[in-house]
XYZ file of C-alpha atoms in Angstrom:
131
model
C -0.370 0.028 0.601
C 3.126 2.170 0.612
C 4.110 1.476 -2.490
C 1.110 1.897 -4.420
C 0.665 5.372 -2.936
C 4.027 6.747 -3.345
C 3.248 5.855 -7.121
C 0.255 7.217 -7.286
C 1.386 11.127 -5.644
C 4.503 10.632 -7.937
C 2.476 10.023 -11.565
C 2.798 13.671 -12.607
C 6.172 13.252 -12.035
C 8.616 12.393 -15.119
C 10.563 9.674 -14.255
C 9.186 9.330 -11.225
C 7.173 6.605 -10.982
C 10.351 4.124 -13.025
C 13.049 6.001 -9.700
C 9.985 4.048 -7.352
C 10.237 1.000 -9.056
C 13.642 0.392 -9.565
C 14.829 1.285 -5.922
C 12.480 -1.310 -5.417
C 13.361 -3.845 -7.279
C 9.457 -3.970 -8.586
C 8.537 -4.422 -12.220
C 6.178 -2.317 -13.451
C 3.548 -5.763 -14.180
C 3.294 -6.248 -9.897
C 2.658 -2.215 -9.710
C 0.039 -2.996 -12.585
C -1.809 -5.603 -10.528
C -1.045 -3.908 -6.662
C -4.363 -1.872 -8.383
C -5.877 -3.887 -9.988
C -5.770 -5.789 -6.311
C -7.006 -2.291 -5.015
C -9.925 -1.722 -6.875
C -11.591 -4.388 -6.667
C -11.150 -4.056 -2.769
C -8.571 -6.960 -2.007
C -6.933 -4.645 0.269
C -9.525 -3.449 2.438
C -9.649 -6.822 3.986
C -6.522 -6.570 5.178
C -7.380 -2.985 7.091
C -8.547 -3.571 11.086
C -12.399 -4.433 11.428
C -13.788 -4.015 14.591
C -14.634 -7.752 16.577
C -17.550 -8.571 17.675
C -21.129 -9.547 17.031
C -22.759 -7.527 13.305
C -24.596 -4.843 14.097
C -28.031 -5.687 12.165
C -30.406 -3.279 10.705
C -34.180 -4.373 12.191
C -35.831 -4.883 9.317
C -38.911 -2.870 8.391
C -41.722 -5.150 7.940
C -40.675 -7.120 11.318
C -43.330 -6.356 13.169
C -46.397 -6.672 11.037
C -45.203 -9.980 9.778
C -44.701 -11.670 13.298
C -48.640 -9.808 14.579
C -49.934 -11.434 10.715
C -48.319 -14.995 12.619
C -49.847 -14.335 15.530
C -53.702 -13.172 13.828
C -53.135 -16.311 11.389
C -52.629 -18.550 14.549
C -55.661 -17.755 16.444
C -57.666 -17.932 12.950
C -56.527 -21.504 12.663
C -57.578 -22.184 16.685
C -60.682 -20.380 15.238
C -61.027 -22.628 12.364
C -60.212 -25.733 13.443
C -62.659 -25.008 16.846
C -65.827 -24.247 13.424
C -64.681 -26.760 11.275
C -64.790 -29.345 14.850
C -68.282 -28.335 16.461
C -70.073 -28.667 12.475
C -68.977 -32.351 12.219
C -69.996 -32.961 16.019
C -73.978 -31.042 14.821
C -73.624 -33.068 11.320
C -72.828 -36.597 13.405
C -75.883 -35.149 15.788
C -77.887 -34.430 13.111
C -78.107 -37.617 11.567
C -79.596 -40.119 13.664
C -82.440 -36.708 14.596
C -82.915 -36.592 10.609
C -83.749 -40.703 10.679
C -85.850 -40.462 12.479
C -88.576 -37.624 12.582
C -88.147 -39.339 7.912
C -88.541 -42.890 9.627
C -91.713 -41.776 11.860
C -93.113 -40.007 9.342
C -91.947 -42.536 6.651
C -93.896 -44.702 9.192
C -97.514 -42.798 9.541
C -98.343 -42.122 5.857
C -98.431 -46.780 5.535
C -100.880 -46.655 8.743
C -102.862 -43.514 7.306
C -102.924 -45.676 3.900
C -103.530 -49.492 6.313
C -105.673 -48.314 7.605
C -108.989 -50.714 7.724
C -111.564 -50.144 5.453
C -114.435 -48.371 7.545
C -112.129 -47.250 9.863
C -113.165 -42.737 9.459
C -109.409 -40.830 8.921
C -108.164 -40.141 12.539
C -109.912 -36.569 13.944
C -107.785 -33.843 14.533
C -109.015 -32.059 17.810
C -109.739 -28.240 17.209
C -110.113 -25.860 19.886
C -111.489 -22.504 20.229
C -110.199 -20.270 22.188
C -112.630 -17.726 23.591
C -112.941 -14.196 25.412
C -114.667 -13.366 28.019
């Protein structure tokens, strides 16, 4: 790095870079390679770096993401409960429906099968009197 800095300062002076190369015992191609490496950032790895864990910038969407995850878990639980209730209601309704339809079917069959001389069942109608 020291030699590159000297060569950069001597670039404007005629014969300055050649004098530095002869003094240090280098070829010009070494100087060219070092310039390429410096441009690529290879020498920055040699500079001292602050030790310890790196400070990570907080993501601005992290809070919203956490809230949406909590909300998703809550809604998933509610959905599971609702599905369980619906399944129980279906299971409970099946026997009730079957029994109801059986009774209606039997009533219809009884009305069709009654003996010929027997009159149909009479319904009692009670009138309410106002006093």
